Tab-separated table of C-alpha atoms and ligand atoms in Angstrom:
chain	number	residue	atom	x	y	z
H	1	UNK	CA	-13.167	15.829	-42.057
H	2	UNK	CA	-10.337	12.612	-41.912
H	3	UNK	CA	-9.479	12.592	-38.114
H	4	UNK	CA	-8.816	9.501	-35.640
H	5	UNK	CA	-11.284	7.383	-34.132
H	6	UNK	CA	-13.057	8.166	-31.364
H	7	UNK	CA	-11.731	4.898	-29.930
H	8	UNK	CA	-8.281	6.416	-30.663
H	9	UNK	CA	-9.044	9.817	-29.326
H	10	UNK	CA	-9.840	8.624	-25.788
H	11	UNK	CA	-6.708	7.108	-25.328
H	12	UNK	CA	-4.067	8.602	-23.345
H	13	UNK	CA	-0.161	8.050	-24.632
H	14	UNK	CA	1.708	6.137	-22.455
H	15	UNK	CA	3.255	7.985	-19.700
H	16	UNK	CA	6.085	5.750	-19.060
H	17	UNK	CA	7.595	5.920	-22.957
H	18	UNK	CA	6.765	9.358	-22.649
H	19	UNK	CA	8.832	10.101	-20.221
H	20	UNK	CA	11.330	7.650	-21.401
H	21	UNK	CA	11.341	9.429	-24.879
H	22	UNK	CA	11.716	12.858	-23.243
H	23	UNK	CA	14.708	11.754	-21.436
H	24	UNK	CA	16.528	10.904	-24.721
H	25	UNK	CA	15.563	13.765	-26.934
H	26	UNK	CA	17.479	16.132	-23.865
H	27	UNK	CA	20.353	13.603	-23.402
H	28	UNK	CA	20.541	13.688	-27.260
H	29	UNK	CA	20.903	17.279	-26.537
H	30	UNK	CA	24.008	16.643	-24.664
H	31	UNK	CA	22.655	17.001	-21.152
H	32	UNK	CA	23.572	14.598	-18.431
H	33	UNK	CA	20.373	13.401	-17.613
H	34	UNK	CA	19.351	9.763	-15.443
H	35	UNK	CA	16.581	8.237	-16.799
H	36	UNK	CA	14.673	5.985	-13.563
H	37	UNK	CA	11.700	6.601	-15.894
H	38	UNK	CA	11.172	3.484	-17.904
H	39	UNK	CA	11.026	0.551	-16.249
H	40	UNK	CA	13.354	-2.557	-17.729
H	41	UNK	CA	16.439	-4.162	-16.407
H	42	UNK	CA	19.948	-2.726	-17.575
H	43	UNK	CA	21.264	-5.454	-17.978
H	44	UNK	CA	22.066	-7.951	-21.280
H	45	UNK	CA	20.355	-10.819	-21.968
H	46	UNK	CA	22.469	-14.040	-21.015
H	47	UNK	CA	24.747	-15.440	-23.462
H	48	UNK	CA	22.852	-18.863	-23.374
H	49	UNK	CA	20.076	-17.196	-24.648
H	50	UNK	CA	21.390	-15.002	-27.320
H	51	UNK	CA	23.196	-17.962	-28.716
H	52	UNK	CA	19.710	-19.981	-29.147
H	53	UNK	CA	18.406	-17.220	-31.006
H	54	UNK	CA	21.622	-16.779	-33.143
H	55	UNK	CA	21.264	-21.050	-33.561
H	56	UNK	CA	17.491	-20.602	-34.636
H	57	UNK	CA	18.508	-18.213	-37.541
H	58	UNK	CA	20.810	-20.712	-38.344
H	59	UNK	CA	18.697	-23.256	-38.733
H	60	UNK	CA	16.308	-21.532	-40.341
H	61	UNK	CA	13.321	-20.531	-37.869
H	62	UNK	CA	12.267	-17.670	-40.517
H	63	UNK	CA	9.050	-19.059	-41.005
H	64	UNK	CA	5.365	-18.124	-39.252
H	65	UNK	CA	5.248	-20.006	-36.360
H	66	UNK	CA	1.535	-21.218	-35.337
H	67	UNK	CA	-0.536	-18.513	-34.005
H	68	UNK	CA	-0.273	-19.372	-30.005
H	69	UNK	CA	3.592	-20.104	-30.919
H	70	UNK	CA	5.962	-23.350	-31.478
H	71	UNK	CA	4.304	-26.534	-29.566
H	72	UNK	CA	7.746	-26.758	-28.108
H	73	UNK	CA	7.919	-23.112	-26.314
H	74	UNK	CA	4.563	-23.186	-24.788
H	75	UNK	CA	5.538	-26.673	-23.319
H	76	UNK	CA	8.573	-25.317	-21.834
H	77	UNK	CA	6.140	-22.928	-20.352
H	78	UNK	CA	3.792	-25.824	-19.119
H	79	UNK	CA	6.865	-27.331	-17.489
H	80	UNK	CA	7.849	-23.572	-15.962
H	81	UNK	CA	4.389	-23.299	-14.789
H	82	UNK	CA	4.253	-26.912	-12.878
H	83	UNK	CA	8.013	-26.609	-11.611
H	84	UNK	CA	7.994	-23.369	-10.376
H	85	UNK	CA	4.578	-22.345	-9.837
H	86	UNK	CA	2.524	-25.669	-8.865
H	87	UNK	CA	0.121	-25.389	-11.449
H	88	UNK	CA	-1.271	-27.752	-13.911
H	89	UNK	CA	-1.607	-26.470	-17.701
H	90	UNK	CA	-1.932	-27.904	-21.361
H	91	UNK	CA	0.061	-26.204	-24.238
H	92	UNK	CA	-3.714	-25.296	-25.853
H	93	UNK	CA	-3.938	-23.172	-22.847
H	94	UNK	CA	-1.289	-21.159	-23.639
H	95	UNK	CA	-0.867	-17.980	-26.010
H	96	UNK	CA	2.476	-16.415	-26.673
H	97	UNK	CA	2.079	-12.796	-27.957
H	98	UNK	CA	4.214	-9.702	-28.425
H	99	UNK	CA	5.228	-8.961	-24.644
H	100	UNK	CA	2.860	-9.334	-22.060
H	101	UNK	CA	0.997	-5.959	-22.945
H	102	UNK	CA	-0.312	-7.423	-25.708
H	103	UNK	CA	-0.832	-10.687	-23.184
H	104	UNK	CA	-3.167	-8.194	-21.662
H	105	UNK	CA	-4.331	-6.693	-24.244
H	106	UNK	CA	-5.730	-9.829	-26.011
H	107	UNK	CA	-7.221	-11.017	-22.884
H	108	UNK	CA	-9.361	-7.450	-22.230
H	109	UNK	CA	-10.208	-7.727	-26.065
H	110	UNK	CA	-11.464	-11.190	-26.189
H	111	UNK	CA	-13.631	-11.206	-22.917
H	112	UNK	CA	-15.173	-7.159	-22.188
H	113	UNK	CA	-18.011	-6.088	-23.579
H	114	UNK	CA	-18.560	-2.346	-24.148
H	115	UNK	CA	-20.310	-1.268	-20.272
H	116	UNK	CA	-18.330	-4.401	-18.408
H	117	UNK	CA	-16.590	-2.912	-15.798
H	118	UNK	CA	-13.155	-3.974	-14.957
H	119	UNK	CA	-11.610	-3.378	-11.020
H	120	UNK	CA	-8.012	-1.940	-11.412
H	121	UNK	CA	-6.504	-1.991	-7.493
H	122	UNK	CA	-4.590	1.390	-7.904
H	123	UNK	CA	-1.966	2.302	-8.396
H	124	UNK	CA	-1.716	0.335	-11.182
H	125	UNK	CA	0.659	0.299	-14.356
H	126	UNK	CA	-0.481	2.979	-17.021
H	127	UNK	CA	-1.494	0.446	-19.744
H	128	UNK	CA	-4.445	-0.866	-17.946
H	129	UNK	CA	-6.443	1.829	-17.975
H	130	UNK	CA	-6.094	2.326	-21.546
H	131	UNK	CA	-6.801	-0.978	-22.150
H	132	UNK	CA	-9.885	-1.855	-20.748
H	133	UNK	CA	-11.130	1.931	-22.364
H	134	UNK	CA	-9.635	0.038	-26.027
H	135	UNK	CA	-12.251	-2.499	-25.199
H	136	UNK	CA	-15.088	-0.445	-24.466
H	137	UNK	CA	-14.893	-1.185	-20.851
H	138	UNK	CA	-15.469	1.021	-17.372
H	139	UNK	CA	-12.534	1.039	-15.148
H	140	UNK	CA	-13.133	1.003	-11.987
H	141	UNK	CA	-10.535	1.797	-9.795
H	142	UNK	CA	-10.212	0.553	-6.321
H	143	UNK	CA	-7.153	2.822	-4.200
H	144	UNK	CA	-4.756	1.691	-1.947
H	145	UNK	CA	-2.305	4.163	-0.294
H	146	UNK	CA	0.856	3.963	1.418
H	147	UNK	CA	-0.545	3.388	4.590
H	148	UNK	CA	-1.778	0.050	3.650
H	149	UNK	CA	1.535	-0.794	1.581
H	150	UNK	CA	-0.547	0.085	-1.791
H	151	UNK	CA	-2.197	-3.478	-1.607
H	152	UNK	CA	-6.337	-3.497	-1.503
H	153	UNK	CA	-8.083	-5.445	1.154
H	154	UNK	CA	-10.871	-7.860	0.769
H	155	UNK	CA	-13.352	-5.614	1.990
H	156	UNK	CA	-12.426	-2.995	-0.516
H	157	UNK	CA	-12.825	-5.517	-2.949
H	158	UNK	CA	-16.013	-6.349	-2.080
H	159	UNK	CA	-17.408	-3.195	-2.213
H	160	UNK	CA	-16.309	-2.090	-5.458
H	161	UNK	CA	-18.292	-5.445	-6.885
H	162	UNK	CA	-21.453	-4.713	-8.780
H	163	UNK	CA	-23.394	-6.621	-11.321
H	164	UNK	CA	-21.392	-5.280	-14.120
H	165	UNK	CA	-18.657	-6.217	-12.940
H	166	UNK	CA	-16.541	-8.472	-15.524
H	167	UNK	CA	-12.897	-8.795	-14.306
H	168	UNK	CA	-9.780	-7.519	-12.293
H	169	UNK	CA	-6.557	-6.974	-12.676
H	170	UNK	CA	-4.288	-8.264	-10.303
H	171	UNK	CA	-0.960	-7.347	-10.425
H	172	UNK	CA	1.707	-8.698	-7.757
H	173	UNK	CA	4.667	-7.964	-7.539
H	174	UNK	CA	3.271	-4.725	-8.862
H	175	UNK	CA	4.079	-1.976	-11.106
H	176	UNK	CA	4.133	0.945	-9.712
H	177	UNK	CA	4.165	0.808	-6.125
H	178	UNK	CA	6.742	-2.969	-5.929
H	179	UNK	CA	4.193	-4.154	-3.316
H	180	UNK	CA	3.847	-8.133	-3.196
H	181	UNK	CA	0.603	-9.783	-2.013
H	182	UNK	CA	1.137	-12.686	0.182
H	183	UNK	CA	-0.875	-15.539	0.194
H	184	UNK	CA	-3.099	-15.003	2.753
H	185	UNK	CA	-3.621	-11.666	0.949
H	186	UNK	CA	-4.456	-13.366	-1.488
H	187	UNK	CA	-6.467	-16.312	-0.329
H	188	UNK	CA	-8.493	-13.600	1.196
H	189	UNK	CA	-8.992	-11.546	-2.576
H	190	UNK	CA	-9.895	-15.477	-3.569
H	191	UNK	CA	-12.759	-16.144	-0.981
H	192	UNK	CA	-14.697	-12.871	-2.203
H	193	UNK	CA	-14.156	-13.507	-5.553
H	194	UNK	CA	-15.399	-17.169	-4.884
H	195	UNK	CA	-18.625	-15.513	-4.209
H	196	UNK	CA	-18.998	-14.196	-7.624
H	197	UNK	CA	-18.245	-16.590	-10.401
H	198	UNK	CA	-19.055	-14.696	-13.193
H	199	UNK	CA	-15.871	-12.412	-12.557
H	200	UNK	CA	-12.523	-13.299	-14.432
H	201	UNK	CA	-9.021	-12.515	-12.926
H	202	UNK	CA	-6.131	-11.404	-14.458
H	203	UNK	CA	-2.960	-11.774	-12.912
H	204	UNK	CA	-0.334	-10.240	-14.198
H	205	UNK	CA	2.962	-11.557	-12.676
H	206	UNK	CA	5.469	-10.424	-15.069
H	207	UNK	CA	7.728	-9.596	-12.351
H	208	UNK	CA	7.500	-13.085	-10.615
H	209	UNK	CA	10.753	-13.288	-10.039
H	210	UNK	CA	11.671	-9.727	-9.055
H	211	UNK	CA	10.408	-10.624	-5.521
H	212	UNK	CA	12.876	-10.490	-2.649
H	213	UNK	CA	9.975	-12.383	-0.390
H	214	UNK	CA	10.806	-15.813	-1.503
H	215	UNK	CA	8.500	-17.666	-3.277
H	216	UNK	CA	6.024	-16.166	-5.842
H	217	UNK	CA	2.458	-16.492	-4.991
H	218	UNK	CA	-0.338	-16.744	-7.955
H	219	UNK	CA	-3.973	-16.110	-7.245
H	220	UNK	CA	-4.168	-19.575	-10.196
H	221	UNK	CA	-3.471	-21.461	-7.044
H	222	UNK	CA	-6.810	-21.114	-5.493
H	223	UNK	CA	-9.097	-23.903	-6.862
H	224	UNK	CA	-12.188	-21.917	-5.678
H	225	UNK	CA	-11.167	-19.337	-8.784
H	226	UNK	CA	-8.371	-21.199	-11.102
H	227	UNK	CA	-10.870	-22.245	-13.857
H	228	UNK	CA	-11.343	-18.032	-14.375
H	229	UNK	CA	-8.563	-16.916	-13.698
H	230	UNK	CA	-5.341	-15.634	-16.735
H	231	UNK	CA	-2.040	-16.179	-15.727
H	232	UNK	CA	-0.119	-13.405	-17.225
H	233	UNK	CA	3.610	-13.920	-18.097
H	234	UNK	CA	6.797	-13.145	-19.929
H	235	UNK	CA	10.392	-13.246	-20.638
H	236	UNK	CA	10.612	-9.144	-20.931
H	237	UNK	CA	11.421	-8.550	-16.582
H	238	UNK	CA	12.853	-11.824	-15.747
H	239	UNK	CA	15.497	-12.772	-18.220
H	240	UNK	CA	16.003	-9.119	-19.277
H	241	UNK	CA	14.837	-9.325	-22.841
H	242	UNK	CA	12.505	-6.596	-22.927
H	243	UNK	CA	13.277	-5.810	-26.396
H	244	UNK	CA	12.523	-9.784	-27.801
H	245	UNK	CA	9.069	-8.826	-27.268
H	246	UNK	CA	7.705	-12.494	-25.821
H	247	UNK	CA	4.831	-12.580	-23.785
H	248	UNK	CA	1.973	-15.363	-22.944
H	249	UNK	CA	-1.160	-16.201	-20.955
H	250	UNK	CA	-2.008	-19.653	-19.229
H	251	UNK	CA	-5.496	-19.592	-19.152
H	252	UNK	CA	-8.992	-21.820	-19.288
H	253	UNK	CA	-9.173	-23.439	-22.796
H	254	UNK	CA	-11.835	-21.108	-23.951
H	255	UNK	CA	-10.037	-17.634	-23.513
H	256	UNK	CA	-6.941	-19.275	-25.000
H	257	UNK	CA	-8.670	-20.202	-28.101
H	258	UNK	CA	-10.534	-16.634	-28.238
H	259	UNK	CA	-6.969	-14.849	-27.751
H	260	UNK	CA	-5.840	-17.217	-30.777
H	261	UNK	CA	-8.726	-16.290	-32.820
H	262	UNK	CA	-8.295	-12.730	-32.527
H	263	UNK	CA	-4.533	-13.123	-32.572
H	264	UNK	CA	-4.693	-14.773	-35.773
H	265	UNK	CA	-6.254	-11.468	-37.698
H	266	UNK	CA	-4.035	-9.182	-36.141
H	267	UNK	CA	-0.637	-10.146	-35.079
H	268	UNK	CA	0.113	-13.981	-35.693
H	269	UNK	CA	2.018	-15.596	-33.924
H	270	UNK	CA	5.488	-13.626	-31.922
H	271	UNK	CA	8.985	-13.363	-33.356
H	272	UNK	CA	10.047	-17.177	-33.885
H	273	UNK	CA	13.609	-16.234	-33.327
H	274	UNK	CA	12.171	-14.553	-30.294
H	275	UNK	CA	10.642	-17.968	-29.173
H	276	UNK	CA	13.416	-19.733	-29.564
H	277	UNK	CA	15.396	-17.561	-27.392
H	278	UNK	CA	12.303	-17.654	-24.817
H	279	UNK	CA	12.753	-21.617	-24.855
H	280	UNK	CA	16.077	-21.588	-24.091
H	281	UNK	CA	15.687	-18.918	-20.970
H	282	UNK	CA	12.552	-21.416	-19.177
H	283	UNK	CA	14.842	-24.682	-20.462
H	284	UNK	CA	18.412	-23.707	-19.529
H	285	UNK	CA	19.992	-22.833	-16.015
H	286	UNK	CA	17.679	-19.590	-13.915
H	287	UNK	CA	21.007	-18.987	-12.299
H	288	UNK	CA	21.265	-15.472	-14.476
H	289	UNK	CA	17.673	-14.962	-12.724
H	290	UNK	CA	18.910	-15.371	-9.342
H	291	UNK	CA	22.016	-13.291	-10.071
H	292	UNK	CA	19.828	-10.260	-11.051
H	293	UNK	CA	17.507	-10.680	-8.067
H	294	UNK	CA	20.230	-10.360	-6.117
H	295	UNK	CA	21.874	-7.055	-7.937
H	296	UNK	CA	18.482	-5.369	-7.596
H	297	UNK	CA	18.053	-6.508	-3.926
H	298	UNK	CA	21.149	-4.239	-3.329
H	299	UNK	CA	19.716	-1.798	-5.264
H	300	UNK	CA	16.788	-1.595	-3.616
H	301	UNK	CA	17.956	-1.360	-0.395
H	302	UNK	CA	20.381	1.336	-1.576
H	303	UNK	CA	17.461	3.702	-3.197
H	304	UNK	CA	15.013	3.050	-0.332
H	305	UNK	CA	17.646	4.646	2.533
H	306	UNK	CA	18.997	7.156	0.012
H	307	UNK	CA	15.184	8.486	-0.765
H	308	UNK	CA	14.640	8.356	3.057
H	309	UNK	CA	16.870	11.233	3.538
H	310	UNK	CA	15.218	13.504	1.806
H	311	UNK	CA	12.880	15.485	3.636
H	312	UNK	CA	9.008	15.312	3.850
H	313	UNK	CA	8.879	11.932	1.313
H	314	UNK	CA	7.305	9.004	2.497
H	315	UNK	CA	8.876	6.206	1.084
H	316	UNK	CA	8.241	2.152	1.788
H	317	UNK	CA	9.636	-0.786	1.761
H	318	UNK	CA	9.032	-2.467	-1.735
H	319	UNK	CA	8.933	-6.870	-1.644
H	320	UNK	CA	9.667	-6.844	-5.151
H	321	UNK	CA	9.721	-4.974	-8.846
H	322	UNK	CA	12.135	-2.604	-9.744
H	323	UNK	CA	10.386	0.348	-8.670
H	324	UNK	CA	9.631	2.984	-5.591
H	325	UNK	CA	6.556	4.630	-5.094
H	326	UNK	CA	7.377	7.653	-2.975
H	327	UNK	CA	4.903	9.985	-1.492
H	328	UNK	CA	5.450	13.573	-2.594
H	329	UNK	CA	2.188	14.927	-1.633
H	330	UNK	CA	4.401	17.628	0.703
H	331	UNK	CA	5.930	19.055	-2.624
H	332	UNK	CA	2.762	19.305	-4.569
H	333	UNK	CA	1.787	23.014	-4.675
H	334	UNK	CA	5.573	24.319	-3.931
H	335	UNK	CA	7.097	26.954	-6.307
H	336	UNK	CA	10.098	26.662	-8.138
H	337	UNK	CA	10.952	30.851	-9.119
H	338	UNK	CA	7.560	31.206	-11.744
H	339	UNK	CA	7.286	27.702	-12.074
H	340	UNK	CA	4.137	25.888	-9.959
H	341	UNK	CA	4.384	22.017	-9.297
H	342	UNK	CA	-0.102	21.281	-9.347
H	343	UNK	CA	0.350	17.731	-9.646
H	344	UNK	CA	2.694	14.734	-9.272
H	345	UNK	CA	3.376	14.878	-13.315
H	346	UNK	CA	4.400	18.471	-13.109
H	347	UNK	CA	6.565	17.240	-10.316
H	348	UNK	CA	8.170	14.556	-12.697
H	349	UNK	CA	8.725	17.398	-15.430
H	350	UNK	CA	10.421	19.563	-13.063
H	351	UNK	CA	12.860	17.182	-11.455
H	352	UNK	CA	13.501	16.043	-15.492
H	353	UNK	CA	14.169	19.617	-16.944
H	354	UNK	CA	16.010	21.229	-13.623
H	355	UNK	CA	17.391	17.765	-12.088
H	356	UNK	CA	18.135	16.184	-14.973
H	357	UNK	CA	16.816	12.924	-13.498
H	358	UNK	CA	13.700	11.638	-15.577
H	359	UNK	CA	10.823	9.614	-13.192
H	360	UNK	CA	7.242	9.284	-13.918
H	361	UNK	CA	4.505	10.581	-12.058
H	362	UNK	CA	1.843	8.992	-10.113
H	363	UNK	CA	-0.999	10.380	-12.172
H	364	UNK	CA	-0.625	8.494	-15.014
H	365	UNK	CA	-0.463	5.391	-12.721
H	366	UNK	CA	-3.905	6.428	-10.822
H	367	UNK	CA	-1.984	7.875	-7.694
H	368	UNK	CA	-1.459	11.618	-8.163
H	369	UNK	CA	0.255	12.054	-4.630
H	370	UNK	CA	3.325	9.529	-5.774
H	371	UNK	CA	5.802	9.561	-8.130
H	372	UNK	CA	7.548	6.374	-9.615
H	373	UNK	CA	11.360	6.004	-9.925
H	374	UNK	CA	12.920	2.529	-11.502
H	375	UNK	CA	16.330	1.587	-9.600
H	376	UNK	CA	16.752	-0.885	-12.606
H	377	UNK	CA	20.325	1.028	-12.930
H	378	UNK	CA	23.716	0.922	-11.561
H	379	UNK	CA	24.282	1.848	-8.013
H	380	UNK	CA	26.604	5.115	-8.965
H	381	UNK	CA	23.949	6.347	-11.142
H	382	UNK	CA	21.513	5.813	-8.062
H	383	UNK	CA	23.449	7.348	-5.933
H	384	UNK	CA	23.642	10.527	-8.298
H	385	UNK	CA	19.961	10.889	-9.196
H	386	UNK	CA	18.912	10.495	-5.549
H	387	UNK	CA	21.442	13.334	-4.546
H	388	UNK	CA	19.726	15.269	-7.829
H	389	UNK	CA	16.240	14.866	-6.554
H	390	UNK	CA	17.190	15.740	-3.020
H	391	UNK	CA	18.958	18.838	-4.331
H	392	UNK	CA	15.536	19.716	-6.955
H	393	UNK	CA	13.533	19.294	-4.325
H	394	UNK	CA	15.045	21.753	-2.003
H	395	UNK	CA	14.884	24.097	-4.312
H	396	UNK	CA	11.152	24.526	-4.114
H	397	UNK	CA	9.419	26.939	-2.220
L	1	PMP	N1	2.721	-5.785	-17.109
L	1	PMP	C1	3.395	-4.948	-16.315
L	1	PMP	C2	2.902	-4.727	-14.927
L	1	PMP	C3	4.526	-4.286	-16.789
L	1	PMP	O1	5.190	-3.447	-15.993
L	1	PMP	C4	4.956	-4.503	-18.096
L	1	PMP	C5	6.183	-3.786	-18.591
L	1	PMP	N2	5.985	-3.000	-19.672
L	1	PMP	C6	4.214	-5.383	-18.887
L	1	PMP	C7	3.110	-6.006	-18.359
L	1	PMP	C8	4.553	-5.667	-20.313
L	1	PMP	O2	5.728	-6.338	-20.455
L	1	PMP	P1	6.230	-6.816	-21.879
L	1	PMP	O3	5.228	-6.401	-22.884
L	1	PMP	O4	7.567	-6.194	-22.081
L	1	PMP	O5	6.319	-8.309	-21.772
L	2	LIG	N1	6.596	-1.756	-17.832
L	2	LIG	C1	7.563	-0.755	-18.099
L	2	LIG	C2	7.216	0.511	-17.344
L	2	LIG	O1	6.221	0.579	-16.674
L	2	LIG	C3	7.849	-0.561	-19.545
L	2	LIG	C4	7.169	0.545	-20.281
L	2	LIG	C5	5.763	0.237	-20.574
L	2	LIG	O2	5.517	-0.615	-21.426
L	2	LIG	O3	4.902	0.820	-19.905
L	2	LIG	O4	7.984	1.417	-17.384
């Protein structure tokens, strides 16, 4: 009988498109509905930008650009890595992809071996998961709650190390939870790691500069684990370019090369008009960057003391991101008429179909007593899906 792979049977759909698609087939129904589902910034890419791109169809960038992309984007990225970040790279260390999910993607592909198990501090961003299951690994999860701001602590680490352990995924500031590690968070992750060098760290920081903390912290900077660790990176969060679909790694030599190898048979190299416009967002001004730091600071603020009137939700503070993580354990198991909420992804449906405001729930994101809404919006439409959700969630009984 013709059917799917087995590979391609145990994968789950992402939840955050889902929910993102379900949003517009009802607004394309003509209801009013606000979509904090999907997480991307609403606003346009610069103008500085959008004219390199427009300038590299011009002059004629319609060609395939080498696998890892253009010699002259991935040393812009050198130079973005050793400005802002400290850190010493070569351009053969770096791999421009299709967004950073591929980044990931590529990196979990070229490294696991069917059994390798892979730590995933929850909650973490849906993709993971499915990832490391794409390349035949074990995910192990390792939980952090609210109480302990969603961030793991060395000892937790620690014990979730065994000899099959392969890699981590690091993720700060995260998606789902908008938690930033500091460095001494950090440092600390870094000693126990130290102890084990056969384990390779991923850090994804894609929201680097969604972090209303200051400075950006990378895991790369520890010497005791640089030479294994993947710097994971993009234009997508940052310069709000989601759509361009730009990604890379910085990484030792040899998992660059193995991410260009299998690269090269499946993808190539990115959009080159795509590339161009990533050059010009690391080589031209970052004020646009600190402009939209700023609007979602406000936002942020705004969401966090509007969700913190509504009864029997634990919400946080988040460093960073565009997301909040709420608690909504105390709704889990309430009754709307017929209608029973079992789970925080039945909670997301119900405050989508009756509230008209689409989230995501924490399930999907390893954290079943949360629920995930992106403030990446303007401040009225904030305003109106927190008074929606307050409403919805009176409702239930
Ligand atoms: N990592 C995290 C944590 C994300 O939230 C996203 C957003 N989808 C990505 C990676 C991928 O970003 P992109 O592929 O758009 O560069
Ligand atoms: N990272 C975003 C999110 O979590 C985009 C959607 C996705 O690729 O998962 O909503």
């Amino acid at each position: 009988m013709l059917n799917v792979s087995e590979r391609l049977a145990a994968l789950s759909p992402s939840e955050t498109l889902a929910m993102s698609q379900k949003s517009s087939e009802l607004k394309a129904q003509g209801i009013d509905v606000i979509n904090l589902s999907v997480g991307e910034p609403d606003f346009n890419t610069p103008d500085h930008i959008k004219e390199a791109a427009k300038r590299a169809i011009d002059e004629n960038y319609s060609f395939y650009s080498p696998v890892p992309g253009y010699l002259s984007l991935r040393q812009a990225i050198v130079d973005k890595l050793k400005n802002e970040n400290s850190l010493d790279y070569t351009p053969a260390q770096i791999v421009c992809s299709n967004g950073a999910k591929q980044a990931v993607c590529n990196v979990l592909l070229a490294t696991i071996n069917p059994g390798d198990e892979v730590i995933v501090p929850t909650p973490a961003w849906v993709s993971y998961f499915e990832m490391v299951k794409l390349a035949g690994g074990v995910n192990v999860p390792v939980n952090a709650d609210i109480r302990q701001n969603f961030k793991i602590s060395a000892a937790q680490l620690e014990a979730a190390i065994t000899p099959r352990t392969r890699a981590i995924i690091l993720c700060s500031p995260s998606n789902p939870t908008g938690s930033v590690y500091s460095c001494a968070e950090l440092e600390a992750l870094a000693a126990v790691l130290e102890r084990y060098p056969d384990i390779l760290i991923l850090s994804d920081e894609i929201y680097e500069h969604i972090n209303y903390t200051g400075l950006h912290e990378s895991i790369a900077q520890f010497d005791a684990v640089r030479n294994r660790t993947v710097v994971i990176n993009g234009v997508s969060k940052a310069y709000a370019m989601t759509g361009w679909r730009l990604g890379w790694i910085a990484a030792p030599q040899w998992i660059a090369a193995a991410c260009n190898k299998l690269q090269g048979q499946y993808t190539s190299g990115p959009s080159s008009i795509a590339q161009k416009a990533a050059e010009a967002a690391y080589r031209g001004s970052q004020q646009c960057v600190a402009d939209m730091r700023v609007a979602f600071r406000r936002r942020r603020d705004l969401i966090v003391d509007l969700a913190r009137e509504i009864p029997n939700l634990k919400v946080n503070v988040p460093e960073g991101a565009f997301y909040i993580f709420p608690d909504c354990n105390a709704y889990i198991g309430r009754n709307f008429g017929s209608r029973k909420i079992n789970n925080s992804a039945d909670l997301a449906m119900y405050l989508l179909e009756e509230g008209h405001v689409a989230s995501v729930g924490g399930l999907a994101f390893g954290a079943p007593d949360c629920i995930r809404f992106s403030y990446a919006t303007a401040d009225d439409q904030i305003k109106e899906a927190m008074s929606r959700v307050k409403n919805a969630l009176s409702a239930l009984k």
